[in-house]
Short mmCIF file of C-alpha atoms and ligand atoms in Angstrom, two decimals:
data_model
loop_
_atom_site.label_atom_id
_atom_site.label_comp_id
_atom_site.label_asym_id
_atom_site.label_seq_id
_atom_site.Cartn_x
_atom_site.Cartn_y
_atom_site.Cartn_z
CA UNK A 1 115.37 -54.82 77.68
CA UNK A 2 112.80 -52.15 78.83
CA UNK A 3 110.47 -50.11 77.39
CA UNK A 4 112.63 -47.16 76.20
CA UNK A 5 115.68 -49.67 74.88
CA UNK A 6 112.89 -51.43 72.60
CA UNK A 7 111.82 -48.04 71.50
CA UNK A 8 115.28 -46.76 70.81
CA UNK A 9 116.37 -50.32 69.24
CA UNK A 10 113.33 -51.07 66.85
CA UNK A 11 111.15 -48.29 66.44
CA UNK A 12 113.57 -45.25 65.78
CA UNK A 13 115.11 -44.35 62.10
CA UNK A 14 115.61 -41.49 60.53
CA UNK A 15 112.84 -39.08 59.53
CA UNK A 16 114.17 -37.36 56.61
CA UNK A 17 110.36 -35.49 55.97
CA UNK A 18 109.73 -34.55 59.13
CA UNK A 19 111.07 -31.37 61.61
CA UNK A 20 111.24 -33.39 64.86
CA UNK A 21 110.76 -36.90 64.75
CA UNK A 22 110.89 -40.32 67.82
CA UNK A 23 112.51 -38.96 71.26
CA UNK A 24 110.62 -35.51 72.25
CA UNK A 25 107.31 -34.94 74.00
CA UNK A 26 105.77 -34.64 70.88
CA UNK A 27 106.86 -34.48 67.06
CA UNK A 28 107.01 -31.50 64.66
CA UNK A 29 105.80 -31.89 61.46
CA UNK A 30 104.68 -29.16 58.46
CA UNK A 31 102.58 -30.31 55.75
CA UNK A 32 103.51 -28.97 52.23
CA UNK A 33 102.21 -24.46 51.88
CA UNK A 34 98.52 -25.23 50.15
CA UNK A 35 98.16 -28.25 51.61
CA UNK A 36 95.37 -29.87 54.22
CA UNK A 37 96.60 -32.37 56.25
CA UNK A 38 94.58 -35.37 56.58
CA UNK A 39 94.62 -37.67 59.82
CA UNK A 40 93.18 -41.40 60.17
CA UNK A 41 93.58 -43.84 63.11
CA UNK A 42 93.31 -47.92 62.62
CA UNK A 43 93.34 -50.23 65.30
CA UNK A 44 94.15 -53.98 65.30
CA UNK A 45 93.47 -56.21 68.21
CA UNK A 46 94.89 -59.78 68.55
CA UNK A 47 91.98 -62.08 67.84
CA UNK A 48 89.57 -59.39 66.46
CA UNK A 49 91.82 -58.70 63.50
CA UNK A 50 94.20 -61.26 63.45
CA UNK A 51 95.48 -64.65 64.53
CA UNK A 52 98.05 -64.60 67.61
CA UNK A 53 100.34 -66.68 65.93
CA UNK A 54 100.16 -64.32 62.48
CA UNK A 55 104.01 -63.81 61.22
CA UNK A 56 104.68 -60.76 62.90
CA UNK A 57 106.64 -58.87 59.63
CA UNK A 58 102.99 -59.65 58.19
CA UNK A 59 101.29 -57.79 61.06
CA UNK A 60 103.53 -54.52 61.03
CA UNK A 61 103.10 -54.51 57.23
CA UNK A 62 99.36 -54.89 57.34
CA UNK A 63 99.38 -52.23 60.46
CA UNK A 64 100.69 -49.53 58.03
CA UNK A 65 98.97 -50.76 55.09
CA UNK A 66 95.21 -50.29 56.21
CA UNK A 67 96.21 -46.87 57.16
CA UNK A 68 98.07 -46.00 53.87
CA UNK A 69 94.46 -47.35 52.08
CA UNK A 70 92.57 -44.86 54.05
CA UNK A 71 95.50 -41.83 52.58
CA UNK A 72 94.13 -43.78 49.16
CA UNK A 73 91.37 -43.42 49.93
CA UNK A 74 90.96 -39.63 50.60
CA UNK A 75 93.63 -39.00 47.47
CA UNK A 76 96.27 -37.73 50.15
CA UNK A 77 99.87 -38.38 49.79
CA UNK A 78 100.85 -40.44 53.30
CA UNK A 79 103.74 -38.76 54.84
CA UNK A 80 103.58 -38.99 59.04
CA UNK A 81 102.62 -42.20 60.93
CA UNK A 82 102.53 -42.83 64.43
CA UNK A 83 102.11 -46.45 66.70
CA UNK A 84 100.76 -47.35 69.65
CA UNK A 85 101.25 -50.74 70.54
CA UNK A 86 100.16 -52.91 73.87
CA UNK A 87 103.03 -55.89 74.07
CA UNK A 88 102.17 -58.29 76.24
CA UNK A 89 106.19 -59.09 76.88
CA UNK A 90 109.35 -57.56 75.41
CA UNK A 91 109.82 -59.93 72.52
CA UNK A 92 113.04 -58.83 70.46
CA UNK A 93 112.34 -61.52 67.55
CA UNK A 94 108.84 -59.88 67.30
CA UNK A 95 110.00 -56.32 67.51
CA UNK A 96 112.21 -56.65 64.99
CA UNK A 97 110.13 -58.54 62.57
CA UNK A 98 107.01 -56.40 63.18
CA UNK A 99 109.30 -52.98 62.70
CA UNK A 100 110.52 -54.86 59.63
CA UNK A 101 106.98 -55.37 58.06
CA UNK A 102 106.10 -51.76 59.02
CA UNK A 103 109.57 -49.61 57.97
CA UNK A 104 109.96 -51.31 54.50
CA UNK A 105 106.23 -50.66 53.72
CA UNK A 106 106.99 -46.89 55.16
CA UNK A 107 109.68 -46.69 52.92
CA UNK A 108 108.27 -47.99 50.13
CA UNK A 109 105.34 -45.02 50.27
CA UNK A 110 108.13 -42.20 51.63
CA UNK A 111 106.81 -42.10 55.02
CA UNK A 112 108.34 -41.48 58.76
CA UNK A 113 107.72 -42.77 62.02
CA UNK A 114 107.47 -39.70 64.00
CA UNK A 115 106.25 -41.08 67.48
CA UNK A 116 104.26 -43.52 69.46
CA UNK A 117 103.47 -44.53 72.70
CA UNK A 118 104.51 -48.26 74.22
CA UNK A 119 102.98 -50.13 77.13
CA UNK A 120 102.50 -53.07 78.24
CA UNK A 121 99.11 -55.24 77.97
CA UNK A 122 97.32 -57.61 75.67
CA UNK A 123 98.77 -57.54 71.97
CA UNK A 124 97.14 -53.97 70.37
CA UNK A 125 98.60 -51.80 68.12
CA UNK A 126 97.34 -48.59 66.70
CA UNK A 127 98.48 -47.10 63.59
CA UNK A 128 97.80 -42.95 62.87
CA UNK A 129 98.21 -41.76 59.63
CA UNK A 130 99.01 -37.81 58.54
CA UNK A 131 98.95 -36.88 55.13
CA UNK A 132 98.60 -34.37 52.73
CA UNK A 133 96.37 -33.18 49.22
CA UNK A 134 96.40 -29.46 47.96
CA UNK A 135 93.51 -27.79 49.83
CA UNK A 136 89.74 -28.65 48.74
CA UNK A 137 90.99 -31.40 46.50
CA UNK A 138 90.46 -34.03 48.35
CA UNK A 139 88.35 -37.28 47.51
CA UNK A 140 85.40 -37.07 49.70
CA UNK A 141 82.90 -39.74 50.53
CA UNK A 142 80.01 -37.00 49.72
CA UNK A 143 80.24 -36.20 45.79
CA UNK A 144 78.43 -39.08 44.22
CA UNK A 145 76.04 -38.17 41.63
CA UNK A 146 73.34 -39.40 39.83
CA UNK A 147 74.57 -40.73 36.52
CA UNK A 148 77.91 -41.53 37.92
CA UNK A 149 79.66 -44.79 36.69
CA UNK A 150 80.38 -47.06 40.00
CA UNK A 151 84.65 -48.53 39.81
CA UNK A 152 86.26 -50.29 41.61
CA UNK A 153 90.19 -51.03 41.77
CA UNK A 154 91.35 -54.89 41.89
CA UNK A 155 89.79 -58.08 42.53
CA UNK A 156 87.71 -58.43 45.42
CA UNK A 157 86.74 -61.15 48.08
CA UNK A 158 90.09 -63.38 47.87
CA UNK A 159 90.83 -61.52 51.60
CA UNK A 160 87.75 -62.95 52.51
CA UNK A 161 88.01 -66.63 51.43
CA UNK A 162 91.18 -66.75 53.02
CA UNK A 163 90.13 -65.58 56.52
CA UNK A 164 86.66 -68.33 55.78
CA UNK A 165 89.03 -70.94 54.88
CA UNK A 166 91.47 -70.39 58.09
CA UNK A 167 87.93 -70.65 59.76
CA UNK A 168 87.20 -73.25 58.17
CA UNK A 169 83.61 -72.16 56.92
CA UNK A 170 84.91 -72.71 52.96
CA UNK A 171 86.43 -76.24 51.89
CA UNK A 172 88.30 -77.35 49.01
CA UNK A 173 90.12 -74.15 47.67
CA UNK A 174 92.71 -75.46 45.85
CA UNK A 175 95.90 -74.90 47.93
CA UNK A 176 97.62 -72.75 45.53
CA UNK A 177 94.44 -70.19 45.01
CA UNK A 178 94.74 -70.06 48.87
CA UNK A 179 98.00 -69.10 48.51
CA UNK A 180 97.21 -66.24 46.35
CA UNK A 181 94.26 -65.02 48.74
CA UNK A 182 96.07 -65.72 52.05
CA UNK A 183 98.77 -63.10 50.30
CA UNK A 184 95.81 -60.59 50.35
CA UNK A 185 94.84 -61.14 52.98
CA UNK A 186 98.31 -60.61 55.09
CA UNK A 187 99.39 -57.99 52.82
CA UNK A 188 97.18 -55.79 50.67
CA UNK A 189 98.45 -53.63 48.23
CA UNK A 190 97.57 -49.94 49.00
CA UNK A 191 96.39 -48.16 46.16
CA UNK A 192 97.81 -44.76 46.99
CA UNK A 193 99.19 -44.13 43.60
CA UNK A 194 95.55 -45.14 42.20
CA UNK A 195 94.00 -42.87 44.75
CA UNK A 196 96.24 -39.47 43.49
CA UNK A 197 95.78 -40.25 39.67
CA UNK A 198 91.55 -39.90 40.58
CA UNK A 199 92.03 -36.80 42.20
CA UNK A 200 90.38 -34.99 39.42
CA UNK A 201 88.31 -37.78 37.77
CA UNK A 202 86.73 -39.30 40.66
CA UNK A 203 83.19 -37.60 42.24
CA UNK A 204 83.58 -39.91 45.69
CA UNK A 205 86.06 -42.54 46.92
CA UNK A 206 86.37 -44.74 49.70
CA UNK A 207 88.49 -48.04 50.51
CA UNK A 208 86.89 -51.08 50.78
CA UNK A 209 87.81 -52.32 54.05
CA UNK A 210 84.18 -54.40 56.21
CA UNK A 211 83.03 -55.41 52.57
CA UNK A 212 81.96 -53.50 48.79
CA UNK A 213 78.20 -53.56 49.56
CA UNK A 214 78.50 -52.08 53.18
CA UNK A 215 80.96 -49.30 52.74
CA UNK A 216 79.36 -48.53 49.11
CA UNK A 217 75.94 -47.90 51.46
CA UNK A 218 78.20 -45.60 53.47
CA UNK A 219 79.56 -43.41 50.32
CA UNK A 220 75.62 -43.37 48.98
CA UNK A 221 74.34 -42.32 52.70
CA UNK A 222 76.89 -39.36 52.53
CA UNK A 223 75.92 -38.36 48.69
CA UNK A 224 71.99 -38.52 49.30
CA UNK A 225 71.92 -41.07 46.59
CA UNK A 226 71.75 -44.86 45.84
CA UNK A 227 73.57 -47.20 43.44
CA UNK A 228 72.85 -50.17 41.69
CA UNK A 229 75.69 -53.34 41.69
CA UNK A 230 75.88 -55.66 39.24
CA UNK A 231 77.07 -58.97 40.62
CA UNK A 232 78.61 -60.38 37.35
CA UNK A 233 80.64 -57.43 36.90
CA UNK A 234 82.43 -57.63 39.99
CA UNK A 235 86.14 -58.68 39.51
CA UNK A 236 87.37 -61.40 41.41
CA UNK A 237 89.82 -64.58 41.77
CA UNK A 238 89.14 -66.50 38.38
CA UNK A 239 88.24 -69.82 40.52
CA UNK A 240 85.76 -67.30 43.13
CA UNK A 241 84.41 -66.41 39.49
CA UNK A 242 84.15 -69.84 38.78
CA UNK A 243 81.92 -70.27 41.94
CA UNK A 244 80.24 -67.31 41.99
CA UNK A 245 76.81 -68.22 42.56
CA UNK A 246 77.90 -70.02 46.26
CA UNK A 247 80.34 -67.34 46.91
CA UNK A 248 78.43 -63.96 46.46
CA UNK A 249 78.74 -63.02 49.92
CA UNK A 250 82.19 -63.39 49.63
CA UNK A 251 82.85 -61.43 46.78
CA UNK A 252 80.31 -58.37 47.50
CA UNK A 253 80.70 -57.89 50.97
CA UNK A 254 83.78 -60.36 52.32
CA UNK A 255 85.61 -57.22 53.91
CA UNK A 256 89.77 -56.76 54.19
CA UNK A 257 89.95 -56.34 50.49
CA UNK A 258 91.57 -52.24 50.51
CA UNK A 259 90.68 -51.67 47.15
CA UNK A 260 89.20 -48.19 46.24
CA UNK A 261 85.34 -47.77 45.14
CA UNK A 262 84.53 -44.33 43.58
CA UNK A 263 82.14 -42.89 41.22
CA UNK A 264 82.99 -41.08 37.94
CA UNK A 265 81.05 -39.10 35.05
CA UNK A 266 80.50 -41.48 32.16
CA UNK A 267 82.72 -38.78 30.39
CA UNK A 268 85.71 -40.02 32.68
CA UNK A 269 85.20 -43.77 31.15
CA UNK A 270 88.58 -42.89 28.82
CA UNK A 271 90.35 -41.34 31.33
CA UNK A 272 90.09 -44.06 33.79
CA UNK A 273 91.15 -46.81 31.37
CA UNK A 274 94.35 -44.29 31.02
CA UNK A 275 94.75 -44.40 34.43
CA UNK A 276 94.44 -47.89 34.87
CA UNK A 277 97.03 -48.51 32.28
CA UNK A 278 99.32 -46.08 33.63
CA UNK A 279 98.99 -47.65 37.62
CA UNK A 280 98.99 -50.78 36.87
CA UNK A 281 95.97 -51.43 38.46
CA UNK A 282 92.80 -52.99 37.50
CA UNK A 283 89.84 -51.07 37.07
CA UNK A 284 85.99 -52.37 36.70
CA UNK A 285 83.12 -50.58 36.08
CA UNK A 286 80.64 -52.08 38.71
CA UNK A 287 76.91 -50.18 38.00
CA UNK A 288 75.66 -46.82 38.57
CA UNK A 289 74.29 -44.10 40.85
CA UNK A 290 70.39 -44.40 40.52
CA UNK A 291 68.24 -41.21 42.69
CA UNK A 292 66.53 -43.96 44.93
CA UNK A 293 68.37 -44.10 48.08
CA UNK A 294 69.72 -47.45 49.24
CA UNK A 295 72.92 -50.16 47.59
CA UNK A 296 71.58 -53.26 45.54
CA UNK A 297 73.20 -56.21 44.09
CA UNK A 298 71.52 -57.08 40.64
CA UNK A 299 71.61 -60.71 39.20
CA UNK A 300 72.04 -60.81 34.98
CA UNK A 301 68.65 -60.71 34.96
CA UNK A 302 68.44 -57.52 37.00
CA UNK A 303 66.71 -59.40 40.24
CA UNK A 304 67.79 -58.06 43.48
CA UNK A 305 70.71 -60.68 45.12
CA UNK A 306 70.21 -61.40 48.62
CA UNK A 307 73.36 -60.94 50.70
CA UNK A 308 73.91 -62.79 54.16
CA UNK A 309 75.46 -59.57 55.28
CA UNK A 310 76.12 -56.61 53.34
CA UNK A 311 79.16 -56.23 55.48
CA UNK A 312 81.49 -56.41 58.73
CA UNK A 313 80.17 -54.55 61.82
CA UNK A 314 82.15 -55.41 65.02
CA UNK A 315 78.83 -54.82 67.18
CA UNK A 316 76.50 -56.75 64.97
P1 ADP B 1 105.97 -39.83 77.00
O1 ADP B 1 106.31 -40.39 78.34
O2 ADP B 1 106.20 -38.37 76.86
O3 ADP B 1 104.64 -40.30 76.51
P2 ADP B 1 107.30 -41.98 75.80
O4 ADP B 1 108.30 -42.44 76.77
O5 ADP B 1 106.00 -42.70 75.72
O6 ADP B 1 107.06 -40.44 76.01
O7 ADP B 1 107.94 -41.98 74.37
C1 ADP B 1 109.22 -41.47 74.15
C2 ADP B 1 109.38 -41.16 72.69
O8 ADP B 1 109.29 -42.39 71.97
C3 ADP B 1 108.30 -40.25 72.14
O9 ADP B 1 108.89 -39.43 71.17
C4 ADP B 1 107.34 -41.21 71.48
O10 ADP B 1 106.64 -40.59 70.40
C5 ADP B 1 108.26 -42.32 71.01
N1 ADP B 1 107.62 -43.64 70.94
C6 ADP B 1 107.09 -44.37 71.94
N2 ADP B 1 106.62 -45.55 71.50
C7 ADP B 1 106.84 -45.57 70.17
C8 ADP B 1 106.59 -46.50 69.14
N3 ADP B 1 106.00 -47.68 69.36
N4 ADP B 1 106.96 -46.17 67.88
C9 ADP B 1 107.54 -44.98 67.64
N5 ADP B 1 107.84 -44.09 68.55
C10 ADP B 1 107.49 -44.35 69.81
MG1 MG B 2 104.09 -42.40 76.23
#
């Protein structure tokens, strides 16, 4: 099988949203009249990101999901996506699981495949995401502001003990809360729905991808302010709760969780429970936007908590 057989075989379906989808020199799409389009490009490299021997219906899910967190993220509706991948061989049993990981997630979330590019080298793949949110509505990283409740969606750091306990760094996790994290780690649940419903209640949003304290700095950095964390608010796995104190790193700046992290007037408060209810999703309030620049974890006695890292950083 060559290059254009694998493409034709695995990586072409229908494209019911889209003018001109997989088999031209480009695609054609149009985003809804009012609408911005919004773009975002993930990579995931074999070894960086994940194992070699990772279930490959896991990888094309988790390809498509990071991207669809990042739609989330901004409050866009995901609609266009487009892969690049680097095989190292033609592997039809690989193919086929990874397009199955990646098409029933695209489905799930209503969006097409419109194009890609294919070649031949170590085991890459690239995921682009297009999507749409009526003009200036967007969720920006920029509108924090003083006052502002901190949220966050979900339970974080179970991503993160998995990937410590594959390393081996974390012992004793009972098998069947690894279960549970290994799950989130492999496939997180993008909160697109969550991310759609804040359009008008959230100030600033982001997804939590290299860890809350880290990407929380990044949100602050882009709304001139700072934010205080409390570490005993943070949701988590009830047995990471239990071990809280050992596992703060973990839990505040573990990384791979894709949960959203936005601010919100104390008037929203009501609202959000509403919207929590109504997604299904879990929603803590985590601290506050202060004026003095900079992110800190607080203890329950209000004491700054030192981190080991506030989050990932590939060149670090
Ligand atoms: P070109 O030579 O013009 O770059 P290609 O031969 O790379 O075209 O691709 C042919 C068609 O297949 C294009 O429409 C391209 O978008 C699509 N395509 C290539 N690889 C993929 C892929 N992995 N997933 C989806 N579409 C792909
Ligand atoms: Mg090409």
């Amino acid at each position: 099988m060559n290059e254009f057989e694998l493409i034709r075989r695995h990586f072409t379906r229908t494209a019911p949203q889209t003018v001109l989808g997989v088999g031209d020199d480009a695609a054609i799409i149009q985003p809804a009249p009012g609408c911005d389009l919004h773009v975002s490009v993930d990579m995931l490299v074999q070894g960086r990101h994940f194992f070699a021997d990772v279930d490959p219906v896991s990888l094309g899910y988790k390809a498509l999901a990071v991207n669809l967190s990042d739609m989330a993220a901004m409050g866009a509706t995901p609609r266009w996506a487009l892969l690049s991948l680097a095989l190292p061989q033609v592997d039809e049993a690989w193919a086929a699981g990874f397009a199955r990981g990646f098409f029933d997630l695209a489905a799930r979330f209503g969006v097409d495949l419109v194009g890609g590019d294919t070649t031949c080298g170590p085991l890459t793949l690239s995921v682009t995401i297009m999507g749409e949110a009526p003009a200036g509505e967007a969720l920006r990283r920029s509108g924090a502001e003083v006052g502002d409740d901190i949220w966050v969606s979900g339970r974080l750091g179970e991503a993160a003990l998995a990937l410590a306990c594959r390393l081996g760094k974390v012992k004793n996790v009972p098998p069947e809360v690894l279960a549970e994290c290994l799950q989130r780690l492999e496939r997180p649940e993008p909160r697109v729905v969550l991310g759609l419903a804040l359009r008008t209640v959230a100030h600033a949003a982001l997804d939590v991808s290299d860890g809350l304290m880290g990407d929380l700095e990044h949100m602050l950095a882009a709304s001139g302010v700072g934010g205080e964390v409390d570490l005993e608010a943070l949701p988590t796995h009830p047995w990471l709760a239990a071990h809280r104190a050992q596992h703060v790193t973990l839990i505040a700046a573990g990384g791979d969780d894709y949960e959203l992290c936005f601010t919100a007037p104390v008037s929203a408060r009501e609202a959000l429970a509403a919207i929590a209810e109504q997604c299904g999703v879990k929603l803590s309030r985590i601290g506050r936007i202060t004026p003095d620049r900079g992110a800190r974890l607080l203890d329950q006695n209000g004491c700054a908590c030192p981190l080991d890292k506030k989050g990932y950083d590939h060149f670090a």
